[in-house]
mmCIF file of C-alpha atoms in Angstrom:
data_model
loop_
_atom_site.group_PDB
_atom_site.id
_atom_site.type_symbol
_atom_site.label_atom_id
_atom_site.label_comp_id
_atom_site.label_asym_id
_atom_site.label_seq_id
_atom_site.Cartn_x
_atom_site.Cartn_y
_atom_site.Cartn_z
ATOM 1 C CA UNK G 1496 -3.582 -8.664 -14.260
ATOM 2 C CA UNK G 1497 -2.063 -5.373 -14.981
ATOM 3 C CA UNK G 1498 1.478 -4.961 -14.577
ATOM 4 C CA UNK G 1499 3.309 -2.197 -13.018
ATOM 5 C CA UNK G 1500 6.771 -1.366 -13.931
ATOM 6 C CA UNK G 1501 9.417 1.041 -12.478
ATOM 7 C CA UNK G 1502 12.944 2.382 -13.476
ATOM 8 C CA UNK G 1503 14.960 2.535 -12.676
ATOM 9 C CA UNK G 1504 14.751 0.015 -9.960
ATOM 10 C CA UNK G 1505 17.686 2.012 -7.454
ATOM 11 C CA UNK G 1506 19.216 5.148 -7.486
ATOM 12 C CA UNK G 1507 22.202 7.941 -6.265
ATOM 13 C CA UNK G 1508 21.746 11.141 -6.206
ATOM 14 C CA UNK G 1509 22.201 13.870 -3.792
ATOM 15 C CA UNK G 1510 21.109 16.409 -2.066
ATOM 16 C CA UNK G 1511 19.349 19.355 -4.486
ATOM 17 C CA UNK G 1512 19.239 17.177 -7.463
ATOM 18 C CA UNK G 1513 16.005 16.384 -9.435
ATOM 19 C CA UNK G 1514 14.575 13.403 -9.803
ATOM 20 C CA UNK G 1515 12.412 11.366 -11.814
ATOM 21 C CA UNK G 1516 11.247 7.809 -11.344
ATOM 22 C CA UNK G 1517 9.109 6.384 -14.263
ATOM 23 C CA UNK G 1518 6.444 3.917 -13.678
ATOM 24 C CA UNK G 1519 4.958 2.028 -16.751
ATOM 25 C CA UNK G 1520 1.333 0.050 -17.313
ATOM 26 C CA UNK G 1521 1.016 -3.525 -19.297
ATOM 27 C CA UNK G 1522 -1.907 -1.796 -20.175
ATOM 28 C CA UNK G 1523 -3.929 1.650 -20.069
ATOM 29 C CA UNK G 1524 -5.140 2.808 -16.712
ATOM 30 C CA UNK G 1525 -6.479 6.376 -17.657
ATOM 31 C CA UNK G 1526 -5.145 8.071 -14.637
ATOM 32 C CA UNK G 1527 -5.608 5.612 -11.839
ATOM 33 C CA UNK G 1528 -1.971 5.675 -10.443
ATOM 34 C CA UNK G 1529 -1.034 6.821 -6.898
ATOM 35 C CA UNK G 1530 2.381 6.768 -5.436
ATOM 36 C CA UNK G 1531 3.957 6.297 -2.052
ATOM 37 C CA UNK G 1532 7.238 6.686 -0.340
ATOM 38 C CA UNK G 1533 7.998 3.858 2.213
ATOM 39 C CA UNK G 1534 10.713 4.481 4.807
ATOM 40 C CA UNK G 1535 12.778 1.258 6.647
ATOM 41 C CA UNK G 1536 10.522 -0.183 9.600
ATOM 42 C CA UNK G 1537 7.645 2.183 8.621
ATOM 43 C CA UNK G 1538 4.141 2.198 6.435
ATOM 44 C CA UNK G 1539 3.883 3.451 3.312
ATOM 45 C CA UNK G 1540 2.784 7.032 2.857
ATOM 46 C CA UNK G 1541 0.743 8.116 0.346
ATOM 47 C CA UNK G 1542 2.049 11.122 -2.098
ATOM 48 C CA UNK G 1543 0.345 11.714 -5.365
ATOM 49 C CA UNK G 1544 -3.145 10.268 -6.413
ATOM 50 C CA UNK G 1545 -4.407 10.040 -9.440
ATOM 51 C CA UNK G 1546 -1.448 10.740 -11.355
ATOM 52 C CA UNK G 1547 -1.238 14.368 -10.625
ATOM 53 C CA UNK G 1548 -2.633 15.557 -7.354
ATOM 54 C CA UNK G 1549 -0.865 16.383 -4.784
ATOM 55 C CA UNK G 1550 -1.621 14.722 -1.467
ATOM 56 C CA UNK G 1551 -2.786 17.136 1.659
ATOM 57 C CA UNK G 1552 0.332 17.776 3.888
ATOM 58 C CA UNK G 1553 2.785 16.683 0.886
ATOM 59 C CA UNK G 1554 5.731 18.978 0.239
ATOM 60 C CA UNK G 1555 5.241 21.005 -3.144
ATOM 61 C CA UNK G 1556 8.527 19.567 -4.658
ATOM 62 C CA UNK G 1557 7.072 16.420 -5.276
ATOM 63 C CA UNK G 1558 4.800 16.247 -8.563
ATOM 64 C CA UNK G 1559 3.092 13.212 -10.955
ATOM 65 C CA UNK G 1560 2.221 13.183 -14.275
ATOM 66 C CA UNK G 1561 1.344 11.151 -17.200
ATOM 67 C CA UNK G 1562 -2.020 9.008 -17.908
ATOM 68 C CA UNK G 1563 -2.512 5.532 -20.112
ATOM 69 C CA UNK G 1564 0.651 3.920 -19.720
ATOM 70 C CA UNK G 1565 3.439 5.931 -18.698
ATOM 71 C CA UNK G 1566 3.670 8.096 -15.551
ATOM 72 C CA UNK G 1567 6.314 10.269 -13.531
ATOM 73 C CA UNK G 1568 7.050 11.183 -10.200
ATOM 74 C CA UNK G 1569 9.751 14.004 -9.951
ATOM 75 C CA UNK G 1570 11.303 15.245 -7.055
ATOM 76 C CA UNK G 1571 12.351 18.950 -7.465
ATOM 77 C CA UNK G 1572 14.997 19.606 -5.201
ATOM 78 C CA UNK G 1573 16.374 16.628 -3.196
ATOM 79 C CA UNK G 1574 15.945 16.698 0.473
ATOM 80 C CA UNK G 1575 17.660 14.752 3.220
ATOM 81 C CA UNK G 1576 13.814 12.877 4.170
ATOM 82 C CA UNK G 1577 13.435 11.988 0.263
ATOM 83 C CA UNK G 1578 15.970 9.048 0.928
ATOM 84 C CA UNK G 1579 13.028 5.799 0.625
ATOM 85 C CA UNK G 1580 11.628 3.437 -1.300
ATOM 86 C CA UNK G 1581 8.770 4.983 -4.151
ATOM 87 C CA UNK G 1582 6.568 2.196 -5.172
ATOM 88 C CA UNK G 1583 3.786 3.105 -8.241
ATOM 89 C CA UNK G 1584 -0.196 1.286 -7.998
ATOM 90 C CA UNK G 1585 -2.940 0.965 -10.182
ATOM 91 C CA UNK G 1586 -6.478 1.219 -9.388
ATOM 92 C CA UNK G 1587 -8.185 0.724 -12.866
ATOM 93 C CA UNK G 1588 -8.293 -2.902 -13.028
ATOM 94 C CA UNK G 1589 -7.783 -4.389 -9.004
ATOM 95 C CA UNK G 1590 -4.627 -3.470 -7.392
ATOM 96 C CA UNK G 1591 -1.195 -4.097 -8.275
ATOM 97 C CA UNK G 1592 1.844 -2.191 -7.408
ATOM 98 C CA UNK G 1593 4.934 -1.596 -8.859
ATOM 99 C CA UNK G 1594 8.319 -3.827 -7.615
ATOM 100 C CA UNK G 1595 9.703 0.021 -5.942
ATOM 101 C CA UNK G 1596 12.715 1.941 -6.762
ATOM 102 C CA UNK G 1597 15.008 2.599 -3.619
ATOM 103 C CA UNK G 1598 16.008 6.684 -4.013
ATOM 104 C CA UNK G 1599 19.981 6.410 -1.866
ATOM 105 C CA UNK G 1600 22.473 8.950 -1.193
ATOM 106 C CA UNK G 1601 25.139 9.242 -3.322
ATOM 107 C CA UNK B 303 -5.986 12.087 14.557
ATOM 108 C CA UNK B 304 -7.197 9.923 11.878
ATOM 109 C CA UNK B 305 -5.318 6.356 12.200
ATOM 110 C CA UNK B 306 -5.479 2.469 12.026
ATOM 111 C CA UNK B 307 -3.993 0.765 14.907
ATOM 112 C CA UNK B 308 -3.290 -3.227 14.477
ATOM 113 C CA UNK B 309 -2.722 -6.153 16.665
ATOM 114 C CA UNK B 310 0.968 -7.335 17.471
ATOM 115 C CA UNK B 311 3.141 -9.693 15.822
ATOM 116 C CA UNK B 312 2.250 -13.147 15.389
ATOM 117 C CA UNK B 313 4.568 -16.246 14.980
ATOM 118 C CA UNK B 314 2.345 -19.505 13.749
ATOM 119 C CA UNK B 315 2.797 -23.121 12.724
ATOM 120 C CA UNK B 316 2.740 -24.029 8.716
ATOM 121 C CA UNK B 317 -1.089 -25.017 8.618
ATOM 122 C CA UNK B 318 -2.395 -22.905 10.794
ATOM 123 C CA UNK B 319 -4.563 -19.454 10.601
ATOM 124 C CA UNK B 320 -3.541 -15.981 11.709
ATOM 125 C CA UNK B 321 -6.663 -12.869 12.383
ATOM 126 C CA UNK B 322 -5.126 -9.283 12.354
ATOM 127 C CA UNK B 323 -6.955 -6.653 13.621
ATOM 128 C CA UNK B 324 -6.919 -3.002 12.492
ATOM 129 C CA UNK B 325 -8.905 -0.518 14.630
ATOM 130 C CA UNK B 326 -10.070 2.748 13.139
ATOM 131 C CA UNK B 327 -10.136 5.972 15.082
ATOM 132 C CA UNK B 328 -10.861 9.992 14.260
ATOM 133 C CA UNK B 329 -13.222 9.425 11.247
ATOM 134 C CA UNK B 330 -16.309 7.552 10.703
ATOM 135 C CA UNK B 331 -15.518 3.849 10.217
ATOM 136 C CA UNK B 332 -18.056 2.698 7.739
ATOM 137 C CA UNK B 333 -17.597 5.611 5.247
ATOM 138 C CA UNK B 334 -14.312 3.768 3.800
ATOM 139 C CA UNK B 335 -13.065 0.942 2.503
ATOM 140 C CA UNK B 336 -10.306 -1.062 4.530
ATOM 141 C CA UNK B 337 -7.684 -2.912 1.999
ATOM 142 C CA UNK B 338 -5.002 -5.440 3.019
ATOM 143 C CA UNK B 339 -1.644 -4.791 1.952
ATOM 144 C CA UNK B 340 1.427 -7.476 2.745
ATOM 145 C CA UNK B 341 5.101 -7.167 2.232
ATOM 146 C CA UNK B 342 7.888 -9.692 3.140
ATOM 147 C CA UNK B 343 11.027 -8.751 3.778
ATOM 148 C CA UNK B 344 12.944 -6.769 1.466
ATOM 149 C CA UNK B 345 9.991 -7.395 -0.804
ATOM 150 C CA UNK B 346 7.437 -4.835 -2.356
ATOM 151 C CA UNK B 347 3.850 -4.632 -1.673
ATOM 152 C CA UNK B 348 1.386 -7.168 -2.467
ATOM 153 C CA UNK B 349 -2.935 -5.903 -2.363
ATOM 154 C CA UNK B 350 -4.512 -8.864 -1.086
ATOM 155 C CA UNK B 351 -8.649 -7.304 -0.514
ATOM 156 C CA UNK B 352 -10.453 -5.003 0.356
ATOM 157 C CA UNK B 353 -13.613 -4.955 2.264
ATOM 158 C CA UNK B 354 -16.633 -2.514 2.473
ATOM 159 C CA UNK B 355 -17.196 -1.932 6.804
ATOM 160 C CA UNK B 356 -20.621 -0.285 5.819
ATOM 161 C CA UNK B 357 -22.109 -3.647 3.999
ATOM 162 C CA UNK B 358 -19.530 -5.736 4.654
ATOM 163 C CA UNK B 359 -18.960 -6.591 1.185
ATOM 164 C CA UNK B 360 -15.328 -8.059 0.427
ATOM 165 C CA UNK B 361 -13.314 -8.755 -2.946
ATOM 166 C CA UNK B 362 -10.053 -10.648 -2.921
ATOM 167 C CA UNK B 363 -6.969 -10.684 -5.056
ATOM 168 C CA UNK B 364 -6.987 -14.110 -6.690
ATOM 169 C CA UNK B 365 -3.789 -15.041 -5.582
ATOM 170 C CA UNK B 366 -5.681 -15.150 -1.801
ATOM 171 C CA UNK B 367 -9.105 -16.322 -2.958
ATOM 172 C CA UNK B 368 -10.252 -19.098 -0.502
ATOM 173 C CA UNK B 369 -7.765 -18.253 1.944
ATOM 174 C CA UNK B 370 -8.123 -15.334 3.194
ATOM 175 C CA UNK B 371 -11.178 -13.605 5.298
ATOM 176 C CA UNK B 372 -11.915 -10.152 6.065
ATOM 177 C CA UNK B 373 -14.645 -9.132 8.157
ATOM 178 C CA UNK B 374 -15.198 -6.324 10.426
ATOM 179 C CA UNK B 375 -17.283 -5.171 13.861
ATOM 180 C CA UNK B 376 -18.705 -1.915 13.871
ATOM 181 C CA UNK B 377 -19.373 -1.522 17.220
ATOM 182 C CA UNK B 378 -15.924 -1.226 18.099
ATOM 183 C CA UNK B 379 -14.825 0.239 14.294
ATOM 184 C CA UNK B 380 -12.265 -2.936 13.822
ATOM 185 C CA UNK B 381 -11.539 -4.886 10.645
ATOM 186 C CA UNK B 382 -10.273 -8.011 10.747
ATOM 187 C CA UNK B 383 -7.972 -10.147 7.919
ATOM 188 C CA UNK B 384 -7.486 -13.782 8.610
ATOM 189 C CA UNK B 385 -5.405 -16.022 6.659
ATOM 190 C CA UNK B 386 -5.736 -19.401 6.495
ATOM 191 C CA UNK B 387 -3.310 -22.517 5.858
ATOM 192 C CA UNK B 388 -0.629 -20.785 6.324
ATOM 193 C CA UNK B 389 2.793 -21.798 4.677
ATOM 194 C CA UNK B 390 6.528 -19.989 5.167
ATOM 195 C CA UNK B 391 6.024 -17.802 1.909
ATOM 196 C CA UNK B 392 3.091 -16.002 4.200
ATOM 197 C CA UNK B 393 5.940 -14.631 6.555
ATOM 198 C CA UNK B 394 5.403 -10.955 5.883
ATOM 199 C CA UNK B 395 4.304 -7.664 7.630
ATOM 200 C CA UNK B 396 0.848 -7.287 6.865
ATOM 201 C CA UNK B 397 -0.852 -3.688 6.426
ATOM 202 C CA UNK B 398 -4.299 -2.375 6.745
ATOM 203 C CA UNK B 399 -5.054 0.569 4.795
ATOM 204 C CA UNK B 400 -7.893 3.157 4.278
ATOM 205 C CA UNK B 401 -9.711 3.709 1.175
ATOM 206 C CA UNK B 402 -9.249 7.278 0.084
ATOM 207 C CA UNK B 403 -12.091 8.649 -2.198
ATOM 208 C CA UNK B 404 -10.442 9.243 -5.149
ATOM 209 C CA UNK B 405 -8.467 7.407 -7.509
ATOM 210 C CA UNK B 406 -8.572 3.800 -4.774
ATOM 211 C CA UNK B 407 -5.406 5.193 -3.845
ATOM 212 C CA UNK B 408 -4.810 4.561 0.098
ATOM 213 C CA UNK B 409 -4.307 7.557 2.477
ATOM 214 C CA UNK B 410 -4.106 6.003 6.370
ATOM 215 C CA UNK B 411 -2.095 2.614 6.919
ATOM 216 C CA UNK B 412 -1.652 0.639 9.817
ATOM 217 C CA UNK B 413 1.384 0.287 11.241
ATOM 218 C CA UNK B 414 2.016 -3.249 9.871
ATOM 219 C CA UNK B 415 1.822 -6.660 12.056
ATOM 220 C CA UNK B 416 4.453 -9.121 11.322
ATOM 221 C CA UNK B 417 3.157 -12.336 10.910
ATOM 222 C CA UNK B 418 5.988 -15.091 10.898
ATOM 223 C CA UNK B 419 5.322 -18.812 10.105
ATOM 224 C CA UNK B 420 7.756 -21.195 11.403
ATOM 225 C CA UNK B 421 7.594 -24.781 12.857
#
């Protein structure tokens, strides 16, 4: 199985900072990582898809990038709804997601 | 509005079997895959299938092989995931999620049915 991992695995920051979460592959996966913010109590929600593109409805400050192994999501410019959980996923070889990296307020 | 709506929570013996249902509305139901996502508490999320409503065609994350069952009826554009033998470690909300087209990423979940085993 392909393993996903994220750093860090928590994190401060505040309002207006930028922020990047790094997700890393046991093994290449081309492009075939999506990400999603999960909220307490509530589903996941899907932001970025194949590495790069932007989700339909998903505010502009939040971008992906990378391909093989090593991928990025960055948040632009902090905002008060950004506080969640990120979690990484592959798609190249079945499904496995990363362990999430809880975004807090500092 | 495009969305999944799934059956309420569930509380069953160690042993026994659990079928969640996920109903599909505002889109054509066979055009996309339905996947299974769980996550206990505090926990990340674990894939556990997919299944195909147009063919009915299923594939299973190992881990689940043997125990786990997802089928769907058309007619009514619901998927089903049933679980079986269930055991304490199974105590988790369990997601259905849509297939997007590109990338198997998933764009429309549930919202999550807690399934808690307990004697």
């Amino acid at each position: 199985d392909i393993q996903m991992t994220q750093s860090p695995s928590s994190l401060s920051a505040s309002v207006g900072d930028r922020v990047t979460i790094t997700c890393r592959a046991s093994q290449s996966i081309s492009s075939y990582l999506n990400w999603y913010q999960q909220k307490p109590g509530k589903a996941p929600k899907l932001l970025i898809y194949a590495a790069s593109s932007l989700q339909s409805g998903v505010p502009s400050r939040f971008s992906g990038s990378g391909s093989g192994t090593d991928f990025t999501l960055t948040i632009s410019s902090l905002q008060p709804e950004d506080f969640a959980t990120y979690y990484c996923q592959q798609s190249y070889s079945s499904i496995t997601f990363g362990q999430g990296t809880r975004l807090e307020i500092k | 509005q495009v969305q999944l709506v799934q059956s309420g929570a569930e509380v069953k013996k160690p042993g026994a079997s659990v079928k969640v249902s996920c109903k599909a509305s505002g889109y054509t139901f066979t055009s996309y895959d339905i996947n299974w996502v769980r996550q206990a508490t505090g926990q990340g999320l674990e894939w556990m299938g997919w299944m195909n409503p147009n063919s009915g065609n299923t594939g299973y994350a190992q881990k689940f092989q043997g125990r786990v069952t997802m089928t769907r009826n058309t007619s009514i554009s619901t998927a089903y995931m049933e679980l079986s033998s269930l055991r304490s470690e199974d105590t988790a909300v369990y997601y259905c999620a849509r297939g997007f087209v590109v990338a198997g990423a998933f764009d429309i979940w549930g919202q999550g049915t807690m399934v808690t085993v307990s004697s």
